[in-house]
PDB file of C-alpha atoms in Angstrom:
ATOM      1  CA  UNK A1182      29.708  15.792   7.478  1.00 41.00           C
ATOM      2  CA  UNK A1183      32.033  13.718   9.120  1.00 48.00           C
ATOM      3  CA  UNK A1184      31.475  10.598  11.722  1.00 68.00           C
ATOM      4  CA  UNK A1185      28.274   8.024  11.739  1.00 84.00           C
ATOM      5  CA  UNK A1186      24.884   9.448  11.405  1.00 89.00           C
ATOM      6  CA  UNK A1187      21.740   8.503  12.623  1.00 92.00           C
ATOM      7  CA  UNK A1188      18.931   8.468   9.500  1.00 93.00           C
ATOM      8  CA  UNK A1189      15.236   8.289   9.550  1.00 93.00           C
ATOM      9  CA  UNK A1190      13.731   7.720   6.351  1.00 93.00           C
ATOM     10  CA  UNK A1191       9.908   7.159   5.367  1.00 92.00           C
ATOM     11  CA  UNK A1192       8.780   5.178   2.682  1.00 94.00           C
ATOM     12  CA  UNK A1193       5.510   5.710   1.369  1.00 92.00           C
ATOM     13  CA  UNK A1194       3.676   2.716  -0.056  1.00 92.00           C
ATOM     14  CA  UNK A1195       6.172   0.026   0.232  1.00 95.00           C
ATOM     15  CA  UNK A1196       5.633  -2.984  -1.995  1.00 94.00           C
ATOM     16  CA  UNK A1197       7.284  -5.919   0.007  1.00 94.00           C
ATOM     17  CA  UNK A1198       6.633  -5.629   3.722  1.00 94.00           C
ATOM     18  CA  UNK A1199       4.536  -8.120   4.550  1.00 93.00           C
ATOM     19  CA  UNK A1200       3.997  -6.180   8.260  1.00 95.00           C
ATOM     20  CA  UNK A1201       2.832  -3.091   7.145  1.00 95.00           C
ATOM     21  CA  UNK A1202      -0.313  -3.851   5.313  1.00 93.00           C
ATOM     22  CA  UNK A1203      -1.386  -5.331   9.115  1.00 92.00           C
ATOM     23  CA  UNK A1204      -1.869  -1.646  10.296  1.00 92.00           C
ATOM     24  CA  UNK A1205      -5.188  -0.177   9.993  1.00 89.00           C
ATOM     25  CA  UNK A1206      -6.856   3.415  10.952  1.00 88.00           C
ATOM     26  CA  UNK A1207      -6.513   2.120  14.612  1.00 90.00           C
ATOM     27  CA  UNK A1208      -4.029   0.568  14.896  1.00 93.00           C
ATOM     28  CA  UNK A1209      -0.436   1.233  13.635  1.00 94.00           C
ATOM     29  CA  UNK A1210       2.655  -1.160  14.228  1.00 95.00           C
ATOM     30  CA  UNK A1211       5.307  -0.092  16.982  1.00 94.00           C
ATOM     31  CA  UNK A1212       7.657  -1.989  16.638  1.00 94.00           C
ATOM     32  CA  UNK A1213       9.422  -5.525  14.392  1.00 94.00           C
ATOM     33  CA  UNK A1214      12.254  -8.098  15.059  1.00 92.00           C
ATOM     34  CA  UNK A1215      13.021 -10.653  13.065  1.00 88.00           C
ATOM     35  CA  UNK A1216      14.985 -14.309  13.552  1.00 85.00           C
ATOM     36  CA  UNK A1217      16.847 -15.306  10.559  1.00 73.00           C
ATOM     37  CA  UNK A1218      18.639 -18.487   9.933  1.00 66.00           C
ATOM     38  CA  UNK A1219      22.048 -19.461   8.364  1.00 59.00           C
ATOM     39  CA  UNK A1220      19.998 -21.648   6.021  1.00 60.00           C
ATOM     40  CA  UNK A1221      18.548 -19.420   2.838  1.00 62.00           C
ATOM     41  CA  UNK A1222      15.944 -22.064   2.538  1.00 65.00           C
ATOM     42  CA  UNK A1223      14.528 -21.654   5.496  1.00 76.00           C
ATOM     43  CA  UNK A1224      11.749 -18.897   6.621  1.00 85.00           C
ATOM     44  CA  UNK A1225      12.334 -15.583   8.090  1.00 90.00           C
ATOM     45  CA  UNK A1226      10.440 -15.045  11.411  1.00 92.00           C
ATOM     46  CA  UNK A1227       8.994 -11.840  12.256  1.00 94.00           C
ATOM     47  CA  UNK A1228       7.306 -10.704  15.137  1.00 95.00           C
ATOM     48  CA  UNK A1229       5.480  -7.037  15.054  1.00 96.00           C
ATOM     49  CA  UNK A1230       3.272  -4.752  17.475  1.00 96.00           C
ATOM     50  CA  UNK A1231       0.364  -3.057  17.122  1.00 95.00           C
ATOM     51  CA  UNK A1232      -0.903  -0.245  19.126  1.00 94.00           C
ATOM     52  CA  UNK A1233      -3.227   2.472  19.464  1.00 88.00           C
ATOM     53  CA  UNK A1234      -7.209   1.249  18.601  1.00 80.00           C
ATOM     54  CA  UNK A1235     -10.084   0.158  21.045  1.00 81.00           C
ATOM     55  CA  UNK A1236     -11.249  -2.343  19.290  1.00 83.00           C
ATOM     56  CA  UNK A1237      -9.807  -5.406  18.383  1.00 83.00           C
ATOM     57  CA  UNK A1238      -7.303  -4.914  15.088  1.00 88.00           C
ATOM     58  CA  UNK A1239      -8.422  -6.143  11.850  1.00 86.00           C
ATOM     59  CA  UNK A1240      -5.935  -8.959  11.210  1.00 85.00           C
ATOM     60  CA  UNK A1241      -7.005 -10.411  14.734  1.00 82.00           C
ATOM     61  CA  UNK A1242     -10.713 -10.932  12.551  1.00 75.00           C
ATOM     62  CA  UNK A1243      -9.003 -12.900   9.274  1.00 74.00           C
ATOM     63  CA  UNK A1244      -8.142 -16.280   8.640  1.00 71.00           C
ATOM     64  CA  UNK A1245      -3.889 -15.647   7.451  1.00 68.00           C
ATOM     65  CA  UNK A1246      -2.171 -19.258   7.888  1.00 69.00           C
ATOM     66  CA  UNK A1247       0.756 -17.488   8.369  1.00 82.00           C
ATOM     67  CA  UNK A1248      -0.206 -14.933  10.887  1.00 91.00           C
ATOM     68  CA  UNK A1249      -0.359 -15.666  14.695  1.00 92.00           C
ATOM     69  CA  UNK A1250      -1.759 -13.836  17.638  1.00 93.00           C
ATOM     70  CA  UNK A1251       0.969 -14.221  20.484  1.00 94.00           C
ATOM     71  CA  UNK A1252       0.882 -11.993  22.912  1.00 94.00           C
ATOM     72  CA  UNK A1253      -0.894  -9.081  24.476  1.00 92.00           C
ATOM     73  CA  UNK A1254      -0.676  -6.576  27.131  1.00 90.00           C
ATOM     74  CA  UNK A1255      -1.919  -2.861  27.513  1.00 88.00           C
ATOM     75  CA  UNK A1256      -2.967  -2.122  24.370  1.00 88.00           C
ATOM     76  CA  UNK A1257      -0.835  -4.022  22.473  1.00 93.00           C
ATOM     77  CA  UNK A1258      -1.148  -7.032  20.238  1.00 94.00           C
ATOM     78  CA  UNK A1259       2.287  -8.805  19.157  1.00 95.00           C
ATOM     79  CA  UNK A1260       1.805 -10.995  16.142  1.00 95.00           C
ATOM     80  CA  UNK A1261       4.149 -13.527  14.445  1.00 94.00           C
ATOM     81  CA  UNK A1262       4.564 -14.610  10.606  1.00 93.00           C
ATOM     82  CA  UNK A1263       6.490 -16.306   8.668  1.00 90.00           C
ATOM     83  CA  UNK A1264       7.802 -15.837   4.863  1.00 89.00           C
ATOM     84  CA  UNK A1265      10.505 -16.586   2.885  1.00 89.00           C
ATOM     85  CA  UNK A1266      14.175 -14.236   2.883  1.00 86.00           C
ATOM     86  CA  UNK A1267      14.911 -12.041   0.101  1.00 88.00           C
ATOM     87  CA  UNK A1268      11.983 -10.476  -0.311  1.00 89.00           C
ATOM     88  CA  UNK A1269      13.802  -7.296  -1.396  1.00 92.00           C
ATOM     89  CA  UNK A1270      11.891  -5.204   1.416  1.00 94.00           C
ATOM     90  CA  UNK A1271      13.159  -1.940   2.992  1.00 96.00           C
ATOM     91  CA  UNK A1272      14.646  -3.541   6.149  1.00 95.00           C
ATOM     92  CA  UNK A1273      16.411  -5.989   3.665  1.00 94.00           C
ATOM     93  CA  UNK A1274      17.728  -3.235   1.248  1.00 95.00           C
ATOM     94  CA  UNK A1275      19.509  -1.471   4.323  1.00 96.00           C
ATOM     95  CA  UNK A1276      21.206  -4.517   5.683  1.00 94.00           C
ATOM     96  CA  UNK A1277      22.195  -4.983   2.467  1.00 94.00           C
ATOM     97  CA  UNK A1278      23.746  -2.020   2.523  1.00 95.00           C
ATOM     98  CA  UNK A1279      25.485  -2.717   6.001  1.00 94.00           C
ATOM     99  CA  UNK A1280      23.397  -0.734   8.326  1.00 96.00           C
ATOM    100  CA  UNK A1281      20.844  -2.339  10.995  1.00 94.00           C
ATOM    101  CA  UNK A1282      17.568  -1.246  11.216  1.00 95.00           C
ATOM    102  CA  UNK A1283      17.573  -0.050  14.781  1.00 94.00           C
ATOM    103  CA  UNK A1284      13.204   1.695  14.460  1.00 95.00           C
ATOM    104  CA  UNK A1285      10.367   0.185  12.537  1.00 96.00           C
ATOM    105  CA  UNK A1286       7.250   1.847  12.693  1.00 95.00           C
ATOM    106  CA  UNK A1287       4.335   2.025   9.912  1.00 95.00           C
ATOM    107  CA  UNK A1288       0.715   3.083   9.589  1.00 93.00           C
ATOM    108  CA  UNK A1289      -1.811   2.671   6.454  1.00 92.00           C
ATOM    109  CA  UNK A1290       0.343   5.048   3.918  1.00 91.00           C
ATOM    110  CA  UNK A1291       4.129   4.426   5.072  1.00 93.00           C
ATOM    111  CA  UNK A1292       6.642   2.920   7.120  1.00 95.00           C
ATOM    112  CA  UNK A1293       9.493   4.616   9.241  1.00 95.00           C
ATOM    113  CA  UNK A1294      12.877   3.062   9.801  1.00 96.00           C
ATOM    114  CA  UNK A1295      15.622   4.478  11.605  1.00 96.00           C
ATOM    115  CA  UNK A1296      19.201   3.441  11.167  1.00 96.00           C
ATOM    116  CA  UNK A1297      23.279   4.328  11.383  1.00 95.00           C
ATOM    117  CA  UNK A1298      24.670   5.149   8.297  1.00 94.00           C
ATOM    118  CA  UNK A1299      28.425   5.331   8.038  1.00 92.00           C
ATOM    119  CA  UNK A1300      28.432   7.871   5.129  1.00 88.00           C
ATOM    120  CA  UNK A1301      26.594  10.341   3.428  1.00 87.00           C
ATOM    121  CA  UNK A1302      27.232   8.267  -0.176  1.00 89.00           C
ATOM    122  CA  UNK A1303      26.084   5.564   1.691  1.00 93.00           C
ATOM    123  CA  UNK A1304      23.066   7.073   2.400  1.00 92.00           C
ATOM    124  CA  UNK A1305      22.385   8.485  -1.409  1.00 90.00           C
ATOM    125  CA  UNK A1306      22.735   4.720  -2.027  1.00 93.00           C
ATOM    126  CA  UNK A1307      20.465   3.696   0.321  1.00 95.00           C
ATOM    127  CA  UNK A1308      17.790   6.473  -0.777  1.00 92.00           C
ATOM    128  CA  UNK A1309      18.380   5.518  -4.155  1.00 91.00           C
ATOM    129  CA  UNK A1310      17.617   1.687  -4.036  1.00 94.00           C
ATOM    130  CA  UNK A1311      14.427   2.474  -1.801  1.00 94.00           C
ATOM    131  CA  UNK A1312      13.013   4.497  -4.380  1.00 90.00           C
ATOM    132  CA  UNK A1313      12.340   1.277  -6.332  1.00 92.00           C
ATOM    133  CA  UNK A1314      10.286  -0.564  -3.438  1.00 93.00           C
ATOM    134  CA  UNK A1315       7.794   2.889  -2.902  1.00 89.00           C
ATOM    135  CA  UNK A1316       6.044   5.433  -4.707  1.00 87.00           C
ATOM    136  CA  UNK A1317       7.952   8.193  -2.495  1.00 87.00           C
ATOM    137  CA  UNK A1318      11.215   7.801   0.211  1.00 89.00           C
ATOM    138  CA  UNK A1319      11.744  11.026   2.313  1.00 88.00           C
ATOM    139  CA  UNK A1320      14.476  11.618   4.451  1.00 88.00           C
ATOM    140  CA  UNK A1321      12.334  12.689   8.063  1.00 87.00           C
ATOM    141  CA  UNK A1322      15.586  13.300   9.945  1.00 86.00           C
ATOM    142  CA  UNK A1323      19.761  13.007   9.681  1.00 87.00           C
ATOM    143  CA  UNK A1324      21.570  13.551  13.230  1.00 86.00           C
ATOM    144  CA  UNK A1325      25.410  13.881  12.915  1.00 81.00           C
ATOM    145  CA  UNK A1326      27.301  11.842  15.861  1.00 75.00           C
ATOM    146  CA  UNK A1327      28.123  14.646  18.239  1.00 67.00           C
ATOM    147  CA  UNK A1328      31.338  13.085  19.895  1.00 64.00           C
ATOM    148  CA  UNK A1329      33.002  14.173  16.282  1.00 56.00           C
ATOM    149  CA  UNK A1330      33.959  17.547  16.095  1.00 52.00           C
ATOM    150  CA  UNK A1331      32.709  19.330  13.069  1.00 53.00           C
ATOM    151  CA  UNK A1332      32.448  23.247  11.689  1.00 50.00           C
ATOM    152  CA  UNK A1333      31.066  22.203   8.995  1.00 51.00           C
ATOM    153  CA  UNK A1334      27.499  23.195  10.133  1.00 49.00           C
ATOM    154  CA  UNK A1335      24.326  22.307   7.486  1.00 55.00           C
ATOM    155  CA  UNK A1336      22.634  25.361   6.424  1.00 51.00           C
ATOM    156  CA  UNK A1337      19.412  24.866   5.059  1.00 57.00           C
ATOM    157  CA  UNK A1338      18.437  27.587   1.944  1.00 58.00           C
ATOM    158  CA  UNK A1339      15.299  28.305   2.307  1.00 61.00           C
ATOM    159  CA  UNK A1340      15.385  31.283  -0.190  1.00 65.00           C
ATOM    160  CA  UNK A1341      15.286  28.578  -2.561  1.00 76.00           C
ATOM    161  CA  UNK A1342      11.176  27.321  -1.840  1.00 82.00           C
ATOM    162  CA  UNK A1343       8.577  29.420  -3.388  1.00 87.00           C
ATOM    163  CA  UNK A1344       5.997  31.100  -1.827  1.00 86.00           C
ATOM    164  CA  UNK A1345       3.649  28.282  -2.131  1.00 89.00           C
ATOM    165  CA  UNK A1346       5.966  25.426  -1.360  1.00 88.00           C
ATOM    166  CA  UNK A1347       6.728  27.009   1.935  1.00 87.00           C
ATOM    167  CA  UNK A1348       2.899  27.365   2.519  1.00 91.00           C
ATOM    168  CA  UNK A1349       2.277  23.654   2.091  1.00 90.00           C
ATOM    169  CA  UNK A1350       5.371  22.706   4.117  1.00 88.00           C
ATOM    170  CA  UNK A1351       4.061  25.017   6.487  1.00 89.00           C
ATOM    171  CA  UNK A1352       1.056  23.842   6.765  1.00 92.00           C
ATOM    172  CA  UNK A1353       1.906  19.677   6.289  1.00 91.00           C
ATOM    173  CA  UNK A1354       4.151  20.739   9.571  1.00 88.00           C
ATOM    174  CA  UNK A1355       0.957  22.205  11.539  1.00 91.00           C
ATOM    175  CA  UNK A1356      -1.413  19.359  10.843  1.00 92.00           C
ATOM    176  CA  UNK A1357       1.082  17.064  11.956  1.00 90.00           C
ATOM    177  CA  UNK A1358       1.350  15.539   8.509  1.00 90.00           C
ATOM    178  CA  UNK A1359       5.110  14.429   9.172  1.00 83.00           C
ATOM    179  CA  UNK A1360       4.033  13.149  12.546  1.00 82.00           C
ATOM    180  CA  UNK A1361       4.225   8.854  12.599  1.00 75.00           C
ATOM    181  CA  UNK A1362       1.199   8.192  12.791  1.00 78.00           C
ATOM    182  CA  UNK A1363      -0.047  11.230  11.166  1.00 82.00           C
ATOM    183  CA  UNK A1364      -2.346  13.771  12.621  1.00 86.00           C
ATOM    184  CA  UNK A1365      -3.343  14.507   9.241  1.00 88.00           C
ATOM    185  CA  UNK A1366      -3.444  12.789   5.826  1.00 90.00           C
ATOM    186  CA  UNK A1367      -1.904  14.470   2.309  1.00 89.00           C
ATOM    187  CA  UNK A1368      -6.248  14.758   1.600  1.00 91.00           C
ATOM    188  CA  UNK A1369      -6.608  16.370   4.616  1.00 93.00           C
ATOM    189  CA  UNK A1370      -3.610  19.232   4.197  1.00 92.00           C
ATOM    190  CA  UNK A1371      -4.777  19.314   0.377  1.00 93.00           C
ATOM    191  CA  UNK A1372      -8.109  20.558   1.622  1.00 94.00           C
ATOM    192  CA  UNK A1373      -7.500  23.069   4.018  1.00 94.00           C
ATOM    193  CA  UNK A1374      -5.071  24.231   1.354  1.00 93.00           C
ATOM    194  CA  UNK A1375      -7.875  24.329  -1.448  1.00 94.00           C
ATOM    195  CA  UNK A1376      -6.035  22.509  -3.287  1.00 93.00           C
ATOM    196  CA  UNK A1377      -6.412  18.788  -5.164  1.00 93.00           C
ATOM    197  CA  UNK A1378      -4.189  16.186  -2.943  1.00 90.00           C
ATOM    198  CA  UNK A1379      -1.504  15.749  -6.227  1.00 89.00           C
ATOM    199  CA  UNK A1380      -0.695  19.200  -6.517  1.00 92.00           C
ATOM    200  CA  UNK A1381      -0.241  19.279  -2.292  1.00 91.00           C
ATOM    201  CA  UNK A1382       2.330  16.254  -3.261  1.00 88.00           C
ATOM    202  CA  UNK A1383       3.690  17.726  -6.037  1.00 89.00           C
ATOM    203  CA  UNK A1384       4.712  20.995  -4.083  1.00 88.00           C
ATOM    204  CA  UNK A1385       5.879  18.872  -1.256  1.00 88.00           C
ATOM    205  CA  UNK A1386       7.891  16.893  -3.016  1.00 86.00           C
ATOM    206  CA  UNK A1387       9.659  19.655  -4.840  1.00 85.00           C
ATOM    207  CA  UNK A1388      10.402  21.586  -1.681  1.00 84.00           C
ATOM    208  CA  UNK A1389      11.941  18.628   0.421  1.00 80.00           C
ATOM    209  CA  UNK A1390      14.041  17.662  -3.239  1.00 78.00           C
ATOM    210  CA  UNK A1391      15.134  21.469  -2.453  1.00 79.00           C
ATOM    211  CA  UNK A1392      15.754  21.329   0.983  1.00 76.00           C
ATOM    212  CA  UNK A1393      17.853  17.833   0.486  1.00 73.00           C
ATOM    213  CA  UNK A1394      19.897  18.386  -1.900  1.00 72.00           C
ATOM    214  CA  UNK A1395      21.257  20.991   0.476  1.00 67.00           C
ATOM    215  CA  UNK A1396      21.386  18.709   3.078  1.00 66.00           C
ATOM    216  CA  UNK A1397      23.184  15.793   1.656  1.00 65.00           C
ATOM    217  CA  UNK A1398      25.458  17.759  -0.628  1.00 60.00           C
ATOM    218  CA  UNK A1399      26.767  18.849   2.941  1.00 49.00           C
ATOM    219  CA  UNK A1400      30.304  18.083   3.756  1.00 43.00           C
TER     220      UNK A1400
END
């Protein structure tokens, strides 16, 4: 591949955000920005939106010093905290690397971040280092810049998926498992499967390590 891409990556049970644990089976955040000083001593501000739910969302019912209720408006709640830099979250990982986080979304399982990644290394890189702040990172979509020109094309094998893992992406795909939020969780795809929720992982997992290593080993 040659030029800038555009990445979307989900991260399944990240350990540092301190925004995604806010989203609830209601209510799933929209949208983050964050205000950082020059100062390392001195706290990050983020502000994040949830939508979706009819009732009120949980954190709106808790007593978090360092959550406030600012703003609201069709559905929508915007909420502001504070906490200190360097918490080694995903946002934080990929500036590290030099990209910006350009889409933040997350529900009760994951979160979703889009960014531009100069490189496909860069991106391995990237992948790599998430791996340590969730139990699972999966690459949801890669769009090449189309003002490069490239014949290059990705081809995608999918001779190499068995019969089954094809089923269960199949299937993931028709729930709207890979939809943000989902349509469907893994339990839910495991049952109409018949089968326990860590084998529907399992298989999943193997065919979209298939299906990648095709897709970033693309040049």
């Amino acid at each position: 591949m040659s030029g800038r891409m555009l990445a979307e990556v989900e991260v399944f049970g990240p350990r540092s955000c301190h925004v995604q644990p806010h989203a609830d089976e209601e209510w799933s955040v929209s949208s983050v920005s964050r205000s950082v000083t020059s100062v390392d001593a001195d706290p990050v501000i983020e502000e994040f939106t949830l939508k979706g739910g009819d009732e009120p969302p949980s954190v709106l019912q808790t007593d978090e010093l360092n959550v406030d209720h600012v703003f609201a408006y069709e559905q929508r709640h915007v909420f502001q905290l504070s906490r200190a830099a360097g918490q080694g979250c995903v946002c934080e990982r990929i500036e590290a690397a030099g990209c910006v986080v350009q889409e933040f979304s997350a529900d009760t399982e994951s979160i979703v971040v889009t960014f531009l990644v100069d490189d496909v290394p860069t991106l391995r890189e990237i992948v790599d280092d998430l791996q340590s702040e969730g139990e699972t990172v999966k690459l949801r979509r890669l769009l090449e810049d189309t003002s490069a020109e490239t014949d290059r094309p990705v081809v995608l094998d999918r001779a190499k998926l068995t019969s089954r893992q094809r089923e269960v992406l199949t299937r993931a795909h028709e729930m709207g498992y890979f939809e943000h939020p989902r349509d469907a969780t893994a339990g839910d795809v495991a049952d109409a499967l018949d089968i326990s929720t860590s084998t529907f992982t399992e298989h999943l997992a193997a065919a979209q390590r298939k299906l990648l290593d095709d897709l970033l080993d693309s040049r």
